[in-house]
Coordinates of C-alpha atoms in Angstrom, one line a residue:
M1 CA 102.1 24.4 80.2
R2 CA 101.2 21.1 81.8
S3 CA 103.8 19.3 79.7
D4 CA 106.5 21.5 81.3
A5 CA 106.6 18.9 84.1
M6 CA 108.3 16.4 81.7
K7 CA 110.4 18.7 79.5
K8 CA 111.4 22.0 81.3
G9 CA 114.4 22.7 83.5
L10 CA 117.9 21.4 84.2
E11 CA 116.6 18.3 85.9
K12 CA 114.5 17.3 82.9
A13 CA 117.6 16.7 80.7
P14 CA 117.1 12.9 81.0
H15 CA 113.4 13.3 80.0
R16 CA 114.4 15.4 77.0
S17 CA 116.9 12.8 75.9
L18 CA 114.1 10.3 75.7
F19 CA 112.0 12.6 73.6
K20 CA 115.0 13.0 71.3
A21 CA 115.2 9.2 71.1
L22 CA 111.7 9.5 69.5
G23 CA 113.0 11.9 66.9
I24 CA 111.4 14.9 68.5
T25 CA 113.3 18.2 68.2
D26 CA 113.8 21.1 70.6
Q27 CA 111.4 23.2 68.5
E28 CA 108.7 20.5 68.8
L29 CA 109.2 20.4 72.6
E30 CA 108.6 24.1 72.9
R31 CA 105.1 23.7 71.5
P32 CA 101.9 22.4 73.2
I33 CA 102.1 18.6 73.3
I34 CA 98.7 17.1 72.3
G35 CA 98.0 13.5 73.1
V36 CA 96.1 11.8 70.3
V37 CA 94.2 8.7 71.4
N38 CA 93.9 6.3 68.5
S39 CA 91.4 3.5 68.9
F40 CA 92.4 1.8 65.6
N41 CA 92.4 -1.9 65.3
E42 CA 91.8 -4.5 62.6
I43 CA 88.7 -6.1 64.0
V44 CA 86.2 -3.2 64.4
P45 CA 84.8 -1.8 61.1
G46 CA 84.2 1.6 62.8
H47 CA 87.9 1.8 63.5
I48 CA 89.6 0.2 60.6
H49 CA 90.2 3.6 58.9
M50 CA 91.5 5.4 62.0
R51 CA 95.1 5.5 61.0
E52 CA 94.3 7.8 58.1
L53 CA 92.0 10.0 60.2
V54 CA 94.5 10.2 63.0
E55 CA 97.1 11.4 60.5
A56 CA 94.7 14.2 59.5
V57 CA 94.1 15.1 63.2
K58 CA 97.9 15.2 63.7
A59 CA 98.3 17.4 60.6
G60 CA 95.8 19.8 62.0
I61 CA 97.7 19.9 65.3
R62 CA 100.9 20.7 63.5
M63 CA 99.2 23.3 61.3
N64 CA 98.3 25.2 64.5
G65 CA 101.7 25.0 66.1
G66 CA 101.3 21.9 68.3
T67 CA 103.1 18.7 68.6
P68 CA 101.0 15.5 68.4
V69 CA 101.8 12.4 70.3
E70 CA 99.8 9.3 69.4
F71 CA 98.9 6.4 71.7
P72 CA 96.4 3.6 71.5
A73 CA 93.1 2.6 73.1
I74 CA 91.2 -0.8 72.9
A75 CA 87.9 -1.2 71.0
V76 CA 85.3 -4.0 71.0
C77 CA 83.0 -4.6 68.0
D78 CA 79.6 -5.2 69.6
G79 CA 78.3 -6.9 66.4
I80 CA 81.1 -9.4 66.3
A81 CA 81.0 -9.9 70.1
M82 CA 77.2 -10.5 70.1
N83 CA 75.6 -13.7 71.3
H84 CA 78.6 -15.4 72.8
A85 CA 80.9 -14.9 75.8
G86 CA 82.7 -12.0 74.1
M87 CA 79.7 -9.7 74.8
K88 CA 80.4 -9.9 78.5
Y89 CA 83.5 -7.8 77.9
S90 CA 81.8 -5.0 75.9
L91 CA 80.4 -2.8 78.6
A92 CA 83.2 -3.8 80.9
S93 CA 85.7 -2.4 78.3
R94 CA 84.3 1.2 78.9
E95 CA 86.0 1.4 82.3
L96 CA 89.3 0.0 80.9
I97 CA 89.3 2.7 78.1
A98 CA 88.7 5.5 80.6
D99 CA 91.4 4.1 82.9
S100 CA 94.0 3.6 80.2
V101 CA 93.5 7.2 78.9
E102 CA 93.9 8.4 82.4
V103 CA 97.1 6.4 82.9
M104 CA 98.7 7.6 79.7
S105 CA 97.8 11.2 80.3
M106 CA 99.0 11.3 83.9
A107 CA 102.2 9.4 83.3
H108 CA 103.0 11.7 80.4
P109 CA 101.4 15.1 81.2
F110 CA 100.1 16.2 77.8
D111 CA 98.8 19.7 77.5
G112 CA 95.7 18.6 75.7
L113 CA 93.9 15.6 74.2
V114 CA 92.2 14.6 71.0
L115 CA 90.2 11.5 71.6
V116 CA 89.7 9.7 68.3
T117 CA 86.8 7.2 68.7
A118 CA 83.8 5.7 66.9
C119 CA 82.0 2.7 68.4
D120 CA 79.8 1.9 71.3
K121 CA 81.9 1.9 74.5
M122 CA 84.8 3.9 73.2
V123 CA 82.9 7.2 73.1
P124 CA 81.6 7.2 76.7
G125 CA 84.9 5.7 77.9
M126 CA 86.8 8.6 76.4
L127 CA 84.3 11.2 77.6
M128 CA 84.6 9.7 81.1
A129 CA 88.4 10.1 80.9
A130 CA 88.1 13.7 79.6
A131 CA 85.9 14.6 82.5
R132 CA 88.1 12.9 85.0
L133 CA 91.3 14.4 83.8
D134 CA 89.9 17.9 83.2
I135 CA 92.6 18.9 80.8
P136 CA 91.7 20.6 77.4
A137 CA 90.2 17.8 75.3
I138 CA 88.0 17.3 72.2
I139 CA 86.3 14.3 70.8
F140 CA 86.6 13.2 67.1
S141 CA 84.6 10.3 65.7
G142 CA 85.5 8.1 62.8
G143 CA 82.0 8.7 61.4
P144 CA 79.1 6.5 60.4
M145 CA 79.1 3.8 57.8
L146 CA 77.0 4.3 54.7
A147 CA 73.8 2.2 54.5
G148 CA 74.1 -1.0 52.5
R149 CA 72.0 -1.7 49.4
H150 CA 70.1 -4.8 48.6
R151 CA 67.7 -5.1 45.6
G152 CA 67.1 -1.4 45.7
R153 CA 66.6 -1.1 49.5
D154 CA 68.8 0.6 52.0
L155 CA 69.9 -1.6 54.9
S156 CA 71.9 -1.6 58.1
L157 CA 73.3 -4.2 60.5
S158 CA 69.9 -4.7 62.3
N159 CA 68.4 -6.0 59.0
I160 CA 70.7 -9.0 58.8
F161 CA 70.2 -9.9 62.4
E162 CA 66.4 -9.9 61.7
A163 CA 67.0 -11.8 58.4
V164 CA 68.3 -14.8 60.4
G165 CA 64.9 -15.0 62.1
A166 CA 63.2 -14.6 58.7
V167 CA 65.1 -17.6 57.4
R168 CA 64.1 -19.7 60.4
A169 CA 60.5 -18.7 59.8
G170 CA 60.7 -19.7 56.1
K171 CA 60.1 -16.1 55.0
M172 CA 63.5 -15.8 53.4
T173 CA 65.9 -18.2 51.6
E174 CA 69.4 -18.8 52.8
A175 CA 70.6 -17.6 49.4
E176 CA 69.0 -14.2 50.0
L177 CA 70.5 -14.1 53.4
V178 CA 73.9 -14.6 51.8
E179 CA 73.2 -11.7 49.4
I180 CA 72.4 -9.4 52.4
E181 CA 75.5 -10.6 54.2
E182 CA 77.6 -9.5 51.3
S183 CA 76.0 -6.0 51.0
V184 CA 74.6 -4.8 54.3
C185 CA 77.9 -3.4 55.6
P186 CA 79.5 -1.7 52.6
G187 CA 82.7 -0.4 54.3
C188 CA 84.3 1.4 57.2
G189 CA 82.4 3.4 59.9
S190 CA 80.1 2.9 62.8
C191 CA 77.0 0.9 61.7
A192 CA 74.6 3.0 59.7
G193 CA 71.6 3.3 62.0
M194 CA 70.9 5.2 65.2
F195 CA 72.5 2.5 67.2
T196 CA 74.6 3.1 70.3
A197 CA 77.8 4.3 68.5
N198 CA 76.1 6.9 66.4
S199 CA 73.8 7.8 69.3
M200 CA 76.9 8.7 71.5
N201 CA 78.7 10.4 68.7
C202 CA 75.7 12.6 68.0
L203 CA 75.4 13.3 71.8
T204 CA 79.0 14.6 71.9
E205 CA 77.8 17.6 69.8
A206 CA 75.0 18.4 72.3
L207 CA 77.4 17.9 75.2
G208 CA 79.7 20.5 73.6
M209 CA 82.7 18.2 73.3
A210 CA 83.0 17.9 69.5
L211 CA 82.8 20.1 66.5
P212 CA 79.5 20.3 64.6
G213 CA 79.2 17.4 62.1
N214 CA 81.0 15.0 64.4
G215 CA 78.0 12.7 64.7
T216 CA 76.8 12.4 61.1
I217 CA 79.4 13.2 58.5
P218 CA 80.0 9.8 56.8
A219 CA 83.2 7.9 57.5
V220 CA 84.2 7.7 53.8
S221 CA 83.7 11.4 53.0
A222 CA 86.4 14.0 52.4
A223 CA 84.4 16.2 54.8
R224 CA 85.3 13.8 57.6
R225 CA 89.0 14.2 56.8
R226 CA 88.6 18.0 56.8
L227 CA 86.8 17.8 60.1
A228 CA 89.7 15.8 61.5
K229 CA 92.2 18.6 60.6
L230 CA 89.9 21.2 62.1
T231 CA 89.6 19.2 65.3
G232 CA 93.4 18.9 65.6
M233 CA 93.7 22.7 65.0
R234 CA 91.1 23.4 67.6
A235 CA 92.8 21.1 70.2
V236 CA 95.8 23.5 70.2
D237 CA 93.6 26.5 70.7
L238 CA 91.9 24.8 73.6
V239 CA 95.2 24.6 75.3
R240 CA 96.0 28.2 74.6
E241 CA 92.6 29.2 75.9
D242 CA 92.8 26.8 78.8
L243 CA 89.2 25.7 78.0
R244 CA 88.6 22.5 80.0
P245 CA 85.9 19.8 80.0
S246 CA 84.6 21.1 83.4
Q247 CA 83.7 24.4 81.7
V248 CA 81.7 22.5 79.0
M249 CA 80.3 19.3 80.6
N250 CA 78.0 20.8 83.2
E251 CA 74.3 20.6 84.1
K252 CA 73.3 22.5 81.0
A253 CA 75.3 20.3 78.7
F254 CA 73.9 17.1 80.1
A255 CA 70.3 18.4 79.9
N256 CA 71.0 19.3 76.3
G257 CA 72.4 15.8 75.7
L258 CA 69.3 14.2 77.1
A259 CA 67.0 16.4 75.0
L260 CA 68.8 15.5 71.8
D261 CA 68.7 11.9 72.9
M262 CA 64.9 12.0 73.1
A263 CA 64.5 13.9 69.9
L264 CA 66.7 11.5 67.9
G265 CA 65.3 8.3 69.4
C266 CA 68.7 7.2 70.5
S267 CA 69.8 3.8 71.9
T268 CA 68.7 2.8 75.4
N269 CA 72.4 2.4 76.2
T270 CA 72.7 6.2 76.5
V271 CA 70.9 5.7 79.8
L272 CA 74.0 3.8 81.0
H273 CA 76.5 6.1 79.4
L274 CA 75.3 9.6 80.1
P275 CA 75.1 9.0 83.9
A276 CA 78.5 7.4 83.9
I277 CA 80.0 10.4 82.1
A278 CA 78.1 12.9 84.3
R279 CA 79.4 11.1 87.4
E280 CA 83.0 11.8 86.3
A281 CA 82.0 15.4 85.7
G282 CA 80.5 15.8 89.1
V283 CA 76.9 16.1 87.7
E284 CA 74.1 13.8 88.8
I285 CA 71.7 12.3 86.2
S286 CA 68.9 10.2 87.8
L287 CA 66.4 8.0 86.0
D288 CA 63.7 10.4 87.1
L289 CA 65.5 13.3 85.4
I290 CA 65.6 11.2 82.2
N291 CA 61.9 10.6 82.4
R292 CA 61.2 14.3 82.9
V293 CA 63.3 15.3 79.9
S294 CA 61.6 12.6 77.8
E295 CA 58.1 13.9 78.8
R296 CA 58.8 17.4 77.6
T297 CA 60.9 16.6 74.5
P298 CA 59.2 15.4 71.3
N299 CA 60.6 12.6 69.1
L300 CA 61.6 14.2 65.8
C301 CA 63.5 11.5 64.0
K302 CA 62.9 7.8 63.2
L303 CA 66.2 6.4 62.0
S304 CA 67.0 2.7 61.5
P305 CA 66.0 0.5 63.2
M306 CA 62.9 2.5 64.0
G307 CA 62.3 4.0 60.6
P308 CA 63.5 4.0 57.0
Y309 CA 66.3 6.6 57.3
F310 CA 70.0 6.2 58.0
M311 CA 72.8 8.4 59.3
Q312 CA 73.6 9.7 55.8
D313 CA 70.0 10.9 55.6
L314 CA 70.3 12.7 58.9
D315 CA 73.5 14.4 57.7
E316 CA 71.9 15.4 54.5
A317 CA 68.9 16.8 56.4
G318 CA 71.1 19.2 58.3
G319 CA 72.7 16.9 60.9
V320 CA 72.7 17.3 64.7
S321 CA 73.0 21.0 64.4
A322 CA 69.6 21.2 62.6
V323 CA 68.0 19.1 65.3
L324 CA 69.5 21.2 68.0
R325 CA 68.4 24.4 66.2
E326 CA 64.8 23.0 66.1
L327 CA 64.9 22.3 69.8
A328 CA 66.6 25.6 70.7
D329 CA 64.0 27.6 68.8
H330 CA 61.3 26.1 71.1
G331 CA 63.3 26.4 74.3
L332 CA 64.0 22.7 74.6
V333 CA 67.8 23.0 74.8
D334 CA 69.9 25.7 76.5
G335 CA 71.7 27.7 73.8
S336 CA 73.9 29.4 76.4
A337 CA 75.9 26.3 77.1
L338 CA 79.6 26.7 76.2
T339 CA 81.2 24.2 73.8
V340 CA 84.7 23.3 72.6
T341 CA 84.4 25.6 69.7
G342 CA 84.7 28.5 72.2
R343 CA 81.2 29.5 71.3
T344 CA 77.9 28.7 72.8
L345 CA 75.7 25.9 71.5
G346 CA 73.2 28.5 70.3
E347 CA 76.0 30.3 68.3
N348 CA 77.1 26.9 66.8
V349 CA 73.7 26.1 65.4
A350 CA 72.4 29.6 64.6
R351 CA 72.7 29.1 60.8
A352 CA 71.7 25.4 60.8
E353 CA 68.5 24.6 58.9
V354 CA 66.4 21.5 58.3
R355 CA 66.8 20.4 54.6
R356 CA 64.7 17.3 54.7
R357 CA 61.6 17.6 56.8
E358 CA 60.7 13.9 56.4
V359 CA 63.9 13.1 58.2
I360 CA 63.8 15.8 60.9
R361 CA 60.3 16.7 61.8
S362 CA 59.3 20.0 63.4
V363 CA 58.4 20.3 67.1
E364 CA 54.9 21.2 65.9
D365 CA 54.6 17.9 63.9
P366 CA 56.7 15.3 65.8
H367 CA 56.5 11.5 65.6
S368 CA 55.3 11.7 69.2
P369 CA 55.0 14.5 71.7
S370 CA 57.4 12.9 74.1
G371 CA 60.9 11.4 73.7
G372 CA 62.2 8.1 72.4
I373 CA 63.1 6.6 75.7
A374 CA 61.0 5.8 78.8
I375 CA 61.8 4.7 82.3
L376 CA 59.4 2.1 83.8
Y377 CA 58.8 1.3 87.5
G378 CA 56.7 -1.3 89.3
N379 CA 57.0 -4.3 91.5
L380 CA 59.1 -6.1 88.9
A381 CA 61.5 -3.1 88.5
P382 CA 61.6 -1.1 91.8
G383 CA 64.8 0.6 90.8
G384 CA 63.6 1.2 87.2
A385 CA 63.8 -0.3 83.7
V386 CA 64.4 1.2 80.3
V387 CA 62.6 0.9 77.0
K388 CA 63.1 2.6 73.6
K389 CA 59.4 3.4 73.3
A390 CA 59.9 5.1 69.9
G391 CA 60.6 1.6 68.6
V392 CA 57.6 -0.1 70.1
A393 CA 54.6 -0.9 67.9
P394 CA 51.5 1.0 69.1
E395 CA 49.7 -2.2 69.9
M396 CA 52.5 -3.3 72.3
L397 CA 52.7 -0.1 74.4
R398 CA 50.3 -1.9 76.7
H399 CA 50.6 -5.7 77.0
R400 CA 49.7 -8.4 79.4
G401 CA 51.1 -11.9 78.9
P402 CA 52.6 -15.0 80.6
A403 CA 56.2 -15.1 81.4
R404 CA 58.6 -17.5 79.6
V405 CA 61.6 -17.5 81.9
Y406 CA 65.3 -18.1 80.9
N407 CA 68.4 -17.8 82.9
S408 CA 70.7 -16.8 80.1
E409 CA 70.6 -15.3 76.6
E410 CA 71.6 -18.7 75.1
E411 CA 68.6 -20.4 76.6
A412 CA 66.3 -17.8 75.3
V413 CA 67.7 -17.8 71.8
Q414 CA 67.4 -21.6 71.7
A415 CA 63.7 -21.4 72.7
I416 CA 62.9 -18.6 70.2
M417 CA 64.6 -20.4 67.3
G418 CA 63.0 -23.7 68.3
G419 CA 59.5 -22.3 68.1
A420 CA 58.8 -22.4 71.8
I421 CA 57.5 -18.9 72.0
N422 CA 53.8 -18.1 71.4
K423 CA 52.0 -14.9 70.5
G424 CA 51.3 -12.9 73.7
D425 CA 54.3 -14.3 75.7
V426 CA 56.7 -12.2 77.7
I427 CA 60.2 -13.5 77.3
V428 CA 62.2 -13.0 80.5
I429 CA 66.0 -13.2 80.3
R430 CA 67.6 -12.9 83.7
Y431 CA 71.1 -13.2 85.3
E432 CA 72.5 -11.1 82.5
G433 CA 72.9 -7.8 84.5
P434 CA 76.2 -6.0 85.3
K435 CA 77.0 -8.4 88.1
G436 CA 75.1 -11.5 87.1
G437 CA 76.3 -11.8 83.5
P438 CA 78.7 -10.5 84.3
G439 CA 79.0 -7.5 82.0
M440 CA 75.4 -6.9 81.0
R441 CA 75.4 -8.3 77.5
E442 CA 73.6 -6.6 74.7
M443 CA 71.0 -9.0 73.3
L444 CA 70.3 -8.1 69.7
T445 CA 70.2 -11.8 68.7
P446 CA 66.9 -12.7 70.6
T447 CA 65.2 -9.4 69.8
A448 CA 66.1 -9.6 66.1
A449 CA 65.0 -13.3 66.0
V450 CA 61.6 -12.3 67.4
A451 CA 61.3 -9.5 64.8
G452 CA 62.5 -11.8 62.0
L453 CA 59.9 -14.4 63.0
G454 CA 57.2 -11.7 62.7
L455 CA 56.4 -11.7 66.4
D456 CA 57.7 -8.2 67.3
K457 CA 54.0 -6.9 67.5
D458 CA 52.9 -9.9 69.6
V459 CA 55.8 -10.7 72.0
A460 CA 57.6 -8.6 74.6
L461 CA 61.1 -9.2 76.1
I462 CA 62.3 -8.1 79.5
T463 CA 65.8 -8.5 81.0
D464 CA 68.1 -7.3 83.6
G465 CA 70.7 -7.1 80.8
R466 CA 70.5 -4.6 78.0
F467 CA 69.5 -4.4 74.4
S468 CA 71.4 -3.2 71.4
G469 CA 70.7 0.2 69.8
A470 CA 69.7 -1.9 66.8
T471 CA 66.9 -3.5 68.8
R472 CA 63.3 -2.6 68.1
G473 CA 60.0 -3.8 69.6
A474 CA 58.8 -4.1 73.2
S475 CA 62.2 -4.8 74.6
I476 CA 62.6 -3.7 78.2
G477 CA 66.1 -3.8 79.7
H478 CA 68.1 -2.6 82.7
I479 CA 65.7 -4.1 85.2
T480 CA 66.9 -3.0 88.6
P481 CA 67.6 -4.6 91.0
E482 CA 69.0 -7.3 88.8
A483 CA 68.5 -11.0 89.4
A484 CA 72.0 -11.6 90.8
E485 CA 71.2 -9.0 93.5
G486 CA 67.9 -10.6 94.5
G487 CA 65.6 -8.4 92.4
P488 CA 62.0 -9.6 91.8
I489 CA 63.0 -10.8 88.3
A490 CA 65.0 -13.5 90.0
V491 CA 61.8 -15.2 91.4
L492 CA 59.6 -15.1 88.3
R493 CA 58.2 -18.4 87.2
N494 CA 56.8 -19.6 83.9
G495 CA 53.2 -18.6 83.5
D496 CA 53.4 -15.6 85.9
M497 CA 51.3 -12.8 84.3
I498 CA 53.4 -9.7 83.5
E499 CA 51.7 -6.4 82.8
I500 CA 53.5 -3.7 80.7
D501 CA 52.1 -0.2 80.5
I502 CA 54.6 2.0 78.8
P503 CA 52.4 5.2 78.6
N504 CA 52.0 5.1 82.3
G505 CA 55.6 4.0 83.0
R506 CA 54.7 0.7 84.7
L507 CA 56.2 -2.9 84.7
D508 CA 54.6 -5.3 87.1
V509 CA 54.1 -9.0 87.8
L510 CA 50.5 -9.8 88.8
L511 CA 51.3 -11.4 92.1
D512 CA 50.1 -10.3 95.5
E513 CA 52.7 -8.8 97.8
G514 CA 52.7 -11.8 100.1
E515 CA 53.5 -14.3 97.4
L516 CA 56.3 -12.1 95.9
A517 CA 57.8 -11.6 99.4
A518 CA 57.6 -15.3 100.2
R519 CA 59.5 -16.2 96.9
L520 CA 62.1 -13.5 97.6
E521 CA 62.6 -14.9 101.1
K522 CA 63.4 -18.4 99.7
W523 CA 65.8 -17.1 97.0
T524 CA 69.4 -17.9 97.3
R525 CA 72.3 -16.2 95.5
P526 CA 73.7 -18.3 92.7
E527 CA 77.4 -19.1 92.4
P528 CA 79.4 -16.5 90.3
R529 CA 79.6 -17.4 86.6
V530 CA 83.2 -16.1 86.4
R531 CA 85.8 -16.5 89.1
K532 CA 89.0 -15.2 87.5
G533 CA 90.4 -12.4 85.4
Y534 CA 89.0 -9.0 84.6
L535 CA 85.4 -10.0 84.5
A536 CA 85.6 -11.3 88.1
R537 CA 87.0 -8.0 89.3
Y538 CA 84.4 -6.2 87.2
A539 CA 81.5 -8.1 88.8
A540 CA 82.9 -7.4 92.3
M541 CA 83.2 -3.6 91.6
V542 CA 80.3 -2.7 89.3
T543 CA 77.2 -0.9 90.5
S544 CA 73.7 -1.3 89.2
A545 CA 72.4 -0.3 85.7
G546 CA 70.4 2.4 87.4
M547 CA 73.6 4.1 88.4
G548 CA 75.2 3.7 84.9
A549 CA 77.0 0.4 85.8
V550 CA 80.0 2.4 87.0
F551 CA 82.5 1.1 89.5
K552 CA 81.9 1.7 93.2
K553 CA 83.7 4.7 94.7
P554 CA 86.6 3.8 96.9
E555 CA 85.7 4.0 100.6

């Protein structure tokens, strides 16, 4: 076993003495040692219940003859970090999470890992670590939050962000906003819509790295506790079978993940995370591949913020397994892909069935014949841009309007809340990319403010930053090259006409080539916004959004 390097032989007597200082017995040392990564903290609602779940995981490990060893990982709450400097650290935390799991697992050679996670950057960070380490590993999520209830209506976090704009527009009273504040997030779990956290937890099932049910079983349910025990038990079997992530996360798995992504209408942040995970697994995911999968995969689900259903509805409708079965029956996923269950994806979902057709539509009757995400190119985005087209109103799929240019999220929010935006405008938020931000902030506040003001069918937003999974409307992010690297977005001016054509995959500024080239020639790189600490190092090392905003490879 891998752990023999720290426990077997005469020369490891000092090591064993330290294990005994932990209270670990000789009998426990003889068993497979399973590292349990616990991302618990007291600031993230998706992680506040992790202590209880980790105890269930550890119980499962012991039930199957293993010895669990728990260690921590950091977690950022994107909702609490939103719309201030804290959001600069959110995407950047993904690399720290992957690195810290690597450090702990190499310094203490565990035989296997259970990676207990829930929210946005923790899931891809842990999957990146699993691929990099390539030791037997399995993902377990804390599960989604239940929807909130307000005056007979189900709600999730995106609703209260939009409610702020509604108050500003005089469409809602502050008293009602307080009511929503009290009820929208009823307890633990990752926020109840198909936002980034739940998107990634669902995709772990398609990638084959989690047991069925991982993405949708509610955080508060007993079924989630049972799944925790089963995950712990399965982790020990993975060690005995020597089943490693490299056997699971291959080209088939990532193609399946992309297909599920399009069918569910997942967050645009998956376009950052799947390529980053794939890179660690030695698999290439290009923006063109994402577009090809989107073109052939129908959108079957409209979950909050795109529709009236929530994660508990998806679970009740049959969960991820039912969606995968629907796709597999029509040849849209590869059922032969191996998973951490030891069975193929097709075997895992063979008995799944759709129990609520209004939640999971059939391939013959989809919401749209193509997927929920589209990649756009044009003279404004030579390296590509990303839009959650399933969340765009039909009248905004094609749009032409004047640019309203802002050099930060704060400037844009001030303008939106101050009534400076008119119907037809295209709000441009630049210098918010991986390098320029730095950290590529999610910008739910401006998009929700536009929706709350009732302008989501009249106004588009484009940025070299990114948008939350809770964002809806014509919100186009990840514009590459970013402004800080001298991309065309850096030289836009107020009043420039921008043309958006999502059906044809285009994003252009209506300037002739000579004018655009002349502006770019005169552009000068701005001074870095951050000069010290982790963010400064991050800005120096990070690649473009088109490459998943991963760190540059060492030369």
